[in-house]
């Protein structure tokens, strides 16, 4: 039984001045017990589960911060699935398959300081997603999280009841029995850019149309759950912005705009699109904070010139912050989301994975993945030179991002 606080408060005066007959006293007593029980239950709920920085109108409010905690080695409950058994695993993330021998990176559990994360239950999530669309929108880190999500759900779905299919920028994993889709939409800058091709997006001169998003957004706007990210592709001093179209580039107006201003412009475009087009009664919105990179070992006491290559343990120092995330850009996201909430009545849940991810310097594929380019003799002699210290091995860190997302989606 859960009674909302407003109801509970409304009952107190009634109980206080209603004492005339013994019948009324009895009613008053019962009401008082009810109020006390309701408040007690509420407080217990608040201690068990957490809504982080959320002040949303959900049934529970924040007391424990899910994002503040520590990693605990737990080889009893982790990994949540086996790399080999994930039907749609990506070769970019399959570190064991590509020769990684130390596998402890698969077995760390995130332990918030003042509460527990609910255990991921694939069946419960699939039930929640019945007849629904969940869409990840963003860059390759968001794709990393999407692959993790398909692996987490995979084992609960018999092989004849799932499918995977790609069409242009969109990848669709479907659980047919549930009529549920878990999708990934490639748009690394959220707004339009010349990096929007899902395959050939490594262009020397990046150009972004900061005011245009419709070309992408019309594909995802009607989803039931939207999980956004965008960060890495903006990490440069400035960007070339185009006012005009890619079809007639010579008619356009170009200007170089510095960071973080250009990032803010793009997020404003995104926010305005949501404000106008999203169905507030249907769609739940999430924004994943930035996933830090681990390119500079001296930040965690390693040798200068080294990176994540060869790391086998997380950073244990509480509050550690390397230089693989930009607090400045995080503040931009926060202020855009804050304005959406306070001025436009639109809630986007911020999933703050940055700090917890920063500890995991050992979770990257480094050399243990499929590389698209051929690796030269020279590179082979110096493995750190071609190590991937951006993405994450699976099973691994993104599974925990999804456990956090799961807690919000199921409103635990
Ligand atoms: C994210 O979480 C960490 C750990 O709790 C906290 O230190 C940091 O301030 C949070 N960042 C934002 C932008 O909320
Ligand atoms: C789990 O880890 C502990 C401590 O490192 C080790 O002693 C034990 O053998 C491990 N168990 C399994 C099943 O890997
Ligand atoms: C997972 O969720 C399903 C559906 O809600 C439930 O029937 C099942 O008992 C749960 N499993 C566990 C281990 O909690
Ligand atoms: C299947 O799910 C889609 C949303 O993804 C929904 O539009 C459609 O109505 C669902 N079909 C059935 C038969 O419920
Ligand atoms: C691919 O997407 C396009 C445009 O969204 C659509 O018209 C087409 O039917 C889709 N093709 C398949 C095979 O789903
Ligand atoms: C959303 O729900 C509110 C209250 O139930 C209703 O007044 C409004 O028309 C709904 N809006 C849409 C777009 O369905």
XYZ file of C-alpha atoms and ligand atoms in Angstrom:
496
model
C 0.000 0.000 0.000
C 1.421 3.348 -0.982
C -0.318 6.540 -0.042
C 0.799 9.794 -1.528
C 2.031 12.464 0.837
C -0.677 14.977 -0.141
C -3.394 12.499 0.824
C -1.649 11.698 4.068
C -1.340 15.376 4.983
C -4.981 16.040 4.130
C -6.030 13.373 6.630
C -4.266 14.866 9.620
C -6.647 17.776 10.350
C -9.661 15.521 9.890
C -8.214 13.197 12.496
C -7.378 16.057 14.844
C -10.756 17.789 15.156
C -13.064 14.862 14.506
C -13.015 13.463 18.079
C -16.561 13.713 19.486
C -18.107 10.305 19.867
C -16.239 7.075 20.511
C -17.013 6.081 16.946
C -15.311 9.223 15.745
C -12.367 8.536 18.058
C -12.008 5.102 16.570
C -12.063 6.557 13.064
C -9.515 9.152 14.119
C -7.262 6.490 15.607
C -7.455 4.380 12.477
C -6.688 7.389 10.312
C -3.696 8.255 12.452
C -2.365 4.702 12.151
C -2.870 4.895 8.406
C -0.990 8.191 8.188
C 1.901 6.899 10.285
C 2.067 3.684 8.244
C 2.029 5.639 5.007
C 4.823 7.941 6.118
C 6.829 4.981 7.400
C 6.461 3.068 4.124
C 7.386 6.122 2.162
C 10.561 6.712 4.092
C 11.589 3.097 3.739
C 11.018 3.223 0.029
C 13.182 6.278 -0.196
C 16.002 4.506 1.551
C 15.791 1.426 -0.633
C 15.689 3.115 -3.958
C 17.122 6.204 -5.341
C 16.378 8.721 -7.969
C 19.723 10.412 -8.050
C 19.359 14.064 -8.837
C 15.824 13.580 -10.109
C 13.082 15.763 -8.783
C 10.541 14.221 -11.108
C 6.984 13.521 -10.098
C 7.626 9.790 -9.711
C 6.331 8.060 -6.591
C 9.685 8.315 -4.843
C 12.078 11.178 -4.384
C 15.775 11.297 -3.894
C 17.686 10.411 -0.802
C 20.338 8.022 -2.071
C 22.378 9.006 -5.097
C 22.755 6.002 -7.428
C 25.765 7.581 -9.111
C 27.904 7.929 -6.044
C 29.458 4.668 -4.916
C 32.251 2.233 -5.578
C 33.097 -0.790 -7.701
C 33.058 -4.124 -5.892
C 34.624 -7.252 -7.378
C 31.795 -9.782 -7.539
C 32.502 -12.913 -9.540
C 29.392 -14.598 -8.137
C 26.807 -12.423 -9.853
C 28.849 -11.066 -12.765
C 29.063 -11.112 -15.719
C 25.329 -10.883 -16.403
C 25.806 -12.820 -19.683
C 28.615 -14.575 -21.528
C 30.336 -12.895 -24.434
C 30.076 -15.980 -26.656
C 26.383 -16.402 -25.959
C 25.328 -12.944 -27.043
C 23.802 -13.448 -30.495
C 24.484 -9.961 -31.837
C 27.801 -9.182 -30.184
C 29.974 -6.719 -32.059
C 33.566 -7.584 -32.976
C 34.625 -4.130 -31.813
C 33.623 -5.023 -28.265
C 34.308 -8.760 -28.030
C 37.588 -8.511 -26.142
C 37.763 -12.136 -25.035
C 37.274 -13.366 -28.590
C 40.085 -11.079 -29.720
C 42.566 -12.456 -27.256
C 42.173 -10.664 -23.948
C 43.265 -13.021 -21.166
C 42.587 -11.053 -17.963
C 38.806 -11.178 -17.619
C 38.185 -9.502 -14.282
C 36.856 -6.454 -16.121
C 33.648 -8.487 -16.595
C 33.045 -8.980 -12.899
C 32.741 -5.633 -11.211
C 29.454 -4.609 -9.657
C 28.551 -0.969 -9.060
C 27.654 -0.432 -5.420
C 25.995 2.925 -4.628
C 26.942 4.188 -1.153
C 23.498 4.284 0.412
C 21.361 1.792 -1.476
C 21.518 -1.162 -3.865
C 20.980 -1.188 -7.585
C 18.072 -3.473 -8.471
C 19.212 -6.630 -10.211
C 18.637 -6.623 -13.944
C 15.668 -8.824 -14.862
C 15.367 -9.237 -18.639
C 11.841 -10.628 -18.474
C 10.622 -7.744 -16.346
C 12.090 -5.223 -18.802
C 10.611 -7.032 -21.803
C 7.203 -6.968 -20.110
C 7.606 -3.243 -19.602
C 8.572 -2.812 -23.267
C 5.673 -4.838 -24.655
C 4.314 -3.075 -27.777
C 6.890 -0.341 -27.279
C 9.980 1.157 -28.885
C 13.100 1.997 -26.972
C 15.608 3.951 -29.056
C 19.194 4.887 -28.311
C 20.210 7.964 -30.306
C 23.789 9.152 -30.575
C 27.359 8.052 -31.206
C 29.382 4.843 -30.938
C 29.309 4.904 -27.134
C 25.555 4.898 -27.222
C 25.805 2.035 -29.721
C 28.080 0.288 -27.233
C 25.303 0.626 -24.651
C 22.690 -0.555 -27.132
C 24.724 -3.709 -27.911
C 25.024 -4.287 -24.175
C 21.245 -3.956 -23.842
C 20.614 -6.493 -26.615
C 23.025 -8.901 -24.889
C 21.287 -8.395 -21.543
C 17.899 -9.215 -23.101
C 19.110 -11.873 -25.503
C 19.262 -14.806 -23.115
C 15.618 -14.324 -22.111
C 14.413 -14.639 -25.713
C 14.432 -17.969 -27.616
C 16.191 -17.755 -30.998
C 13.024 -17.966 -33.100
C 11.567 -14.959 -31.332
C 14.105 -12.265 -32.077
C 15.551 -10.509 -35.059
C 18.104 -7.893 -35.975
C 17.845 -5.629 -38.913
C 19.526 -2.517 -40.208
C 18.164 0.169 -42.459
C 20.390 3.166 -43.037
C 21.064 4.918 -39.752
C 18.746 2.711 -37.756
C 19.440 -0.712 -36.250
C 16.499 -2.627 -34.871
C 16.584 -5.484 -32.415
C 13.143 -6.987 -32.060
C 11.668 -9.316 -29.473
C 8.790 -10.570 -31.611
C 6.783 -12.261 -28.880
C 6.634 -8.969 -27.009
C 6.378 -6.788 -30.119
C 9.143 -4.768 -28.502
C 12.009 -3.099 -30.333
C 15.311 -1.901 -28.934
C 16.889 0.338 -31.528
C 19.983 2.365 -32.184
C 19.963 5.448 -34.361
C 23.319 6.791 -35.533
C 23.676 10.572 -35.272
C 26.901 11.286 -33.417
C 26.232 15.015 -33.043
C 22.439 14.637 -32.674
C 22.017 17.506 -35.141
C 22.872 17.111 -38.836
C 26.500 16.844 -39.859
C 28.681 15.410 -42.588
C 29.443 12.491 -40.215
C 25.910 11.135 -40.398
C 26.675 8.228 -42.704
C 26.474 5.136 -40.489
C 29.485 3.565 -42.228
C 31.640 6.270 -43.807
C 31.699 9.014 -41.245
C 35.386 9.679 -40.776
C 35.672 12.915 -42.686
C 38.704 15.203 -42.417
C 36.724 18.437 -42.090
C 33.751 18.066 -39.877
C 30.850 20.337 -40.746
C 27.762 20.624 -38.615
C 24.364 22.155 -39.263
C 23.620 23.121 -35.678
C 20.092 24.268 -36.394
C 18.901 21.168 -38.219
C 17.688 17.975 -36.598
C 14.449 17.016 -38.315
C 16.071 14.671 -40.840
C 17.045 12.463 -37.880
C 14.396 13.293 -35.350
C 11.425 12.239 -37.450
C 12.738 8.664 -37.225
C 12.782 8.549 -33.444
C 10.382 11.144 -32.103
C 7.468 8.724 -31.633
C 9.407 6.193 -29.586
C 8.322 5.373 -26.044
C 11.790 5.638 -24.538
C 14.567 7.807 -25.944
C 18.116 7.579 -24.671
C 20.426 10.273 -26.012
C 24.119 10.987 -25.849
C 26.557 13.203 -27.691
C 29.954 14.254 -26.600
C 33.117 12.789 -28.098
C 32.597 14.125 -31.578
C 32.544 17.638 -30.161
C 35.853 17.381 -28.374
C 37.861 19.879 -30.365
C 38.588 23.548 -30.072
C 36.087 24.634 -32.685
C 33.717 23.335 -35.341
C 32.702 24.506 -38.769
C 29.044 25.411 -38.750
C 27.021 25.551 -41.933
C 23.925 27.677 -42.338
C 22.559 26.300 -45.583
C 22.252 22.813 -47.009
C 24.740 20.079 -47.831
C 23.109 19.769 -51.260
C 24.109 23.294 -52.305
C 27.240 23.871 -50.261
C 28.376 26.881 -52.309
C 25.225 28.806 -51.377
C 25.737 28.253 -47.668
C 27.270 30.414 -45.017
C 30.128 28.877 -43.011
C 31.564 29.952 -39.717
C 33.945 28.375 -37.224
C 32.383 28.369 -33.752
C 34.307 27.554 -30.593
C 33.506 24.958 -27.963
C 31.498 24.846 -25.821
C 29.326 27.475 -27.560
C 28.735 25.322 -30.651
C 27.780 22.355 -28.438
C 25.277 24.516 -26.631
C 23.767 25.693 -29.935
C 23.254 22.096 -31.043
C 21.715 21.046 -27.739
C 19.346 24.013 -27.894
C 18.161 22.840 -31.310
C 17.642 19.363 -29.889
C 15.800 20.739 -26.833
C 13.502 22.884 -28.953
C 12.643 19.961 -31.159
C 11.671 17.917 -28.116
C 9.717 20.754 -26.581
C 7.542 21.077 -29.657
C 7.286 17.506 -30.938
C 7.531 15.041 -28.120
C 4.361 13.543 -26.705
C 4.802 14.164 -22.995
C 2.154 11.579 -22.110
C 3.928 8.833 -23.985
C 7.653 9.325 -24.279
C 10.212 9.095 -21.494
C 13.488 10.899 -22.107
C 17.001 10.163 -20.880
C 20.391 11.720 -21.472
C 23.557 9.710 -20.794
C 26.375 11.853 -19.465
C 29.778 11.551 -21.084
C 31.821 8.371 -20.973
C 35.427 9.325 -20.154
C 38.365 8.121 -22.234
C 41.647 6.867 -20.726
C 44.426 8.151 -22.924
C 46.837 9.491 -20.314
C 48.152 7.039 -17.726
C 49.934 9.752 -15.741
C 46.494 10.923 -14.590
C 46.138 7.769 -12.495
C 49.775 7.470 -11.505
C 50.916 5.479 -14.522
C 53.863 6.252 -16.757
C 53.865 9.234 -19.023
C 53.112 8.272 -22.609
C 51.100 5.209 -21.613
C 47.322 4.824 -21.899
C 44.715 2.187 -21.016
C 46.752 -0.563 -22.689
C 47.829 -3.212 -20.171
C 45.581 -1.954 -17.363
C 43.937 -4.758 -15.405
C 42.392 -2.965 -12.419
C 40.120 0.015 -11.902
C 41.192 3.176 -10.109
C 40.379 2.809 -6.403
C 40.825 6.419 -5.333
C 37.391 7.820 -4.514
C 36.494 10.902 -6.527
C 39.178 10.246 -9.156
C 38.807 12.397 -12.225
C 41.099 11.936 -15.195
C 41.086 14.276 -18.133
C 38.874 12.113 -20.347
C 35.703 14.058 -19.640
C 34.912 17.737 -19.886
C 33.177 19.255 -16.836
C 32.565 22.371 -18.934
C 30.527 20.416 -21.472
C 28.699 18.566 -18.723
C 27.588 21.885 -17.296
C 26.200 22.840 -20.698
C 24.095 19.671 -20.767
C 22.920 20.273 -17.215
C 21.817 23.814 -17.921
C 19.979 22.833 -21.111
C 18.146 20.036 -19.276
C 17.435 22.312 -16.358
C 15.866 24.920 -18.586
C 13.754 22.255 -20.303
C 12.446 21.181 -16.934
C 11.853 24.523 -15.277
C 10.768 26.673 -18.207
C 9.238 24.205 -20.638
C 7.896 21.541 -18.365
C 9.789 18.722 -20.041
C 11.708 16.245 -17.953
C 14.817 14.589 -19.372
C 16.404 12.251 -16.861
C 20.151 12.791 -16.681
C 22.006 9.497 -16.142
C 25.277 10.548 -14.602
C 27.719 7.778 -15.520
C 30.804 9.972 -15.824
C 32.340 9.570 -12.398
C 31.656 5.856 -12.047
C 32.982 5.202 -15.536
C 36.117 7.226 -14.952
C 37.285 4.638 -12.398
C 37.252 1.892 -15.035
C 40.505 2.498 -16.878
C 40.876 -1.274 -17.426
C 37.501 -1.795 -19.122
C 38.459 -0.665 -22.637
C 39.192 -3.032 -25.523
C 42.689 -1.553 -26.051
C 44.163 -3.925 -28.708
C 41.625 -6.727 -28.133
C 39.036 -5.960 -30.788
C 38.606 -6.077 -34.518
C 40.380 -3.115 -36.055
C 39.067 -1.753 -39.314
C 42.394 -0.515 -40.609
C 45.344 -2.887 -41.094
C 47.780 -2.671 -38.248
C 51.318 -1.922 -39.407
C 54.514 -3.643 -38.165
C 55.451 -0.431 -36.450
C 52.149 -0.277 -34.580
C 52.393 -3.941 -33.594
C 55.726 -3.193 -31.976
C 54.044 -0.476 -29.909
C 50.583 -1.748 -28.918
C 49.480 1.384 -27.104
C 49.674 3.269 -30.400
C 46.598 1.480 -31.722
C 44.765 0.822 -28.478
C 41.097 1.727 -28.201
C 40.727 3.565 -24.892
C 37.317 4.995 -25.781
C 34.849 2.117 -26.160
C 34.108 -0.659 -23.659
C 34.516 -4.426 -23.689
C 31.335 -6.451 -23.263
C 30.336 -7.834 -20.857
C 31.522 -4.803 -18.942
C 30.929 -1.210 -17.962
C 27.944 -0.426 -20.276
C 26.003 -3.275 -18.646
C 26.041 -1.171 -15.502
C 24.898 1.919 -17.413
C 21.952 -0.222 -18.486
C 21.297 -1.385 -14.950
C 20.988 2.279 -13.989
C 18.670 2.928 -16.923
C 16.696 -0.159 -15.948
C 16.126 1.215 -12.440
C 14.570 4.341 -13.924
C 12.521 2.605 -16.612
C 11.020 0.177 -14.133
C 10.628 2.988 -11.594
C 12.033 0.793 -8.891
C 27.833 13.051 -11.255
O 28.014 12.190 -10.176
C 29.207 12.411 -9.436
C 29.281 11.319 -8.366
O 28.162 11.346 -7.553
C 29.195 13.819 -8.845
O 30.403 14.065 -8.188
C 29.010 14.829 -9.974
O 28.891 16.118 -9.444
C 27.782 14.502 -10.783
N 27.744 15.393 -11.928
C 26.641 16.013 -12.312
C 26.780 16.897 -13.491
O 25.581 15.862 -11.741
C 36.254 -15.409 -7.361
O 37.261 -14.557 -6.872
C 37.899 -15.046 -5.722
C 38.825 -13.944 -5.201
O 39.566 -13.391 -6.245
C 38.628 -16.343 -6.065
O 39.262 -16.863 -4.912
C 37.615 -17.354 -6.602
O 38.285 -18.517 -7.053
C 36.828 -16.754 -7.740
N 35.746 -17.644 -8.103
C 35.431 -17.919 -9.356
C 34.247 -18.813 -9.551
O 36.037 -17.461 -10.305
C 11.802 -11.369 -13.303
O 10.616 -10.714 -13.682
C 9.556 -11.604 -13.984
C 8.415 -10.788 -14.581
O 8.153 -9.659 -13.812
C 9.184 -12.344 -12.723
O 8.111 -13.247 -12.984
C 10.388 -13.112 -12.214
O 10.100 -13.714 -10.975
C 11.587 -12.166 -12.030
N 12.764 -12.963 -11.748
C 13.523 -12.740 -10.695
C 14.706 -13.626 -10.535
O 13.283 -11.858 -9.881
C 3.569 -3.234 -31.882
O 4.363 -2.141 -31.387
C 4.203 -0.932 -32.081
C 5.145 0.094 -31.440
O 6.453 -0.334 -31.528
C 2.770 -0.449 -32.014
O 2.632 0.722 -32.786
C 1.844 -1.534 -32.522
O 0.521 -1.126 -32.320
C 2.109 -2.835 -31.782
N 1.287 -3.900 -32.356
C 0.341 -4.531 -31.676
C -0.349 -5.624 -32.397
O 0.030 -4.194 -30.529
C 14.103 1.704 -44.741
O 13.790 3.024 -44.350
C 13.143 3.766 -45.358
C 13.048 5.220 -44.935
O 12.813 5.326 -43.566
C 11.782 3.145 -45.626
O 11.083 3.873 -46.592
C 11.996 1.706 -46.071
O 10.747 1.066 -46.218
C 12.823 0.929 -45.079
N 13.203 -0.355 -45.641
C 13.077 -1.498 -44.973
C 13.522 -2.724 -45.681
O 12.650 -1.531 -43.831
C -1.833 14.333 -22.124
O -2.561 14.075 -20.944
C -3.307 15.211 -20.490
C -3.914 14.870 -19.143
O -4.336 13.533 -19.091
C -4.351 15.567 -21.552
O -5.088 16.690 -21.125
C -3.644 15.898 -22.860
O -4.584 16.122 -23.890
C -2.729 14.750 -23.269
N -1.936 15.166 -24.412
C -1.722 14.406 -25.472
C -0.861 14.975 -26.532
O -2.179 13.278 -25.573
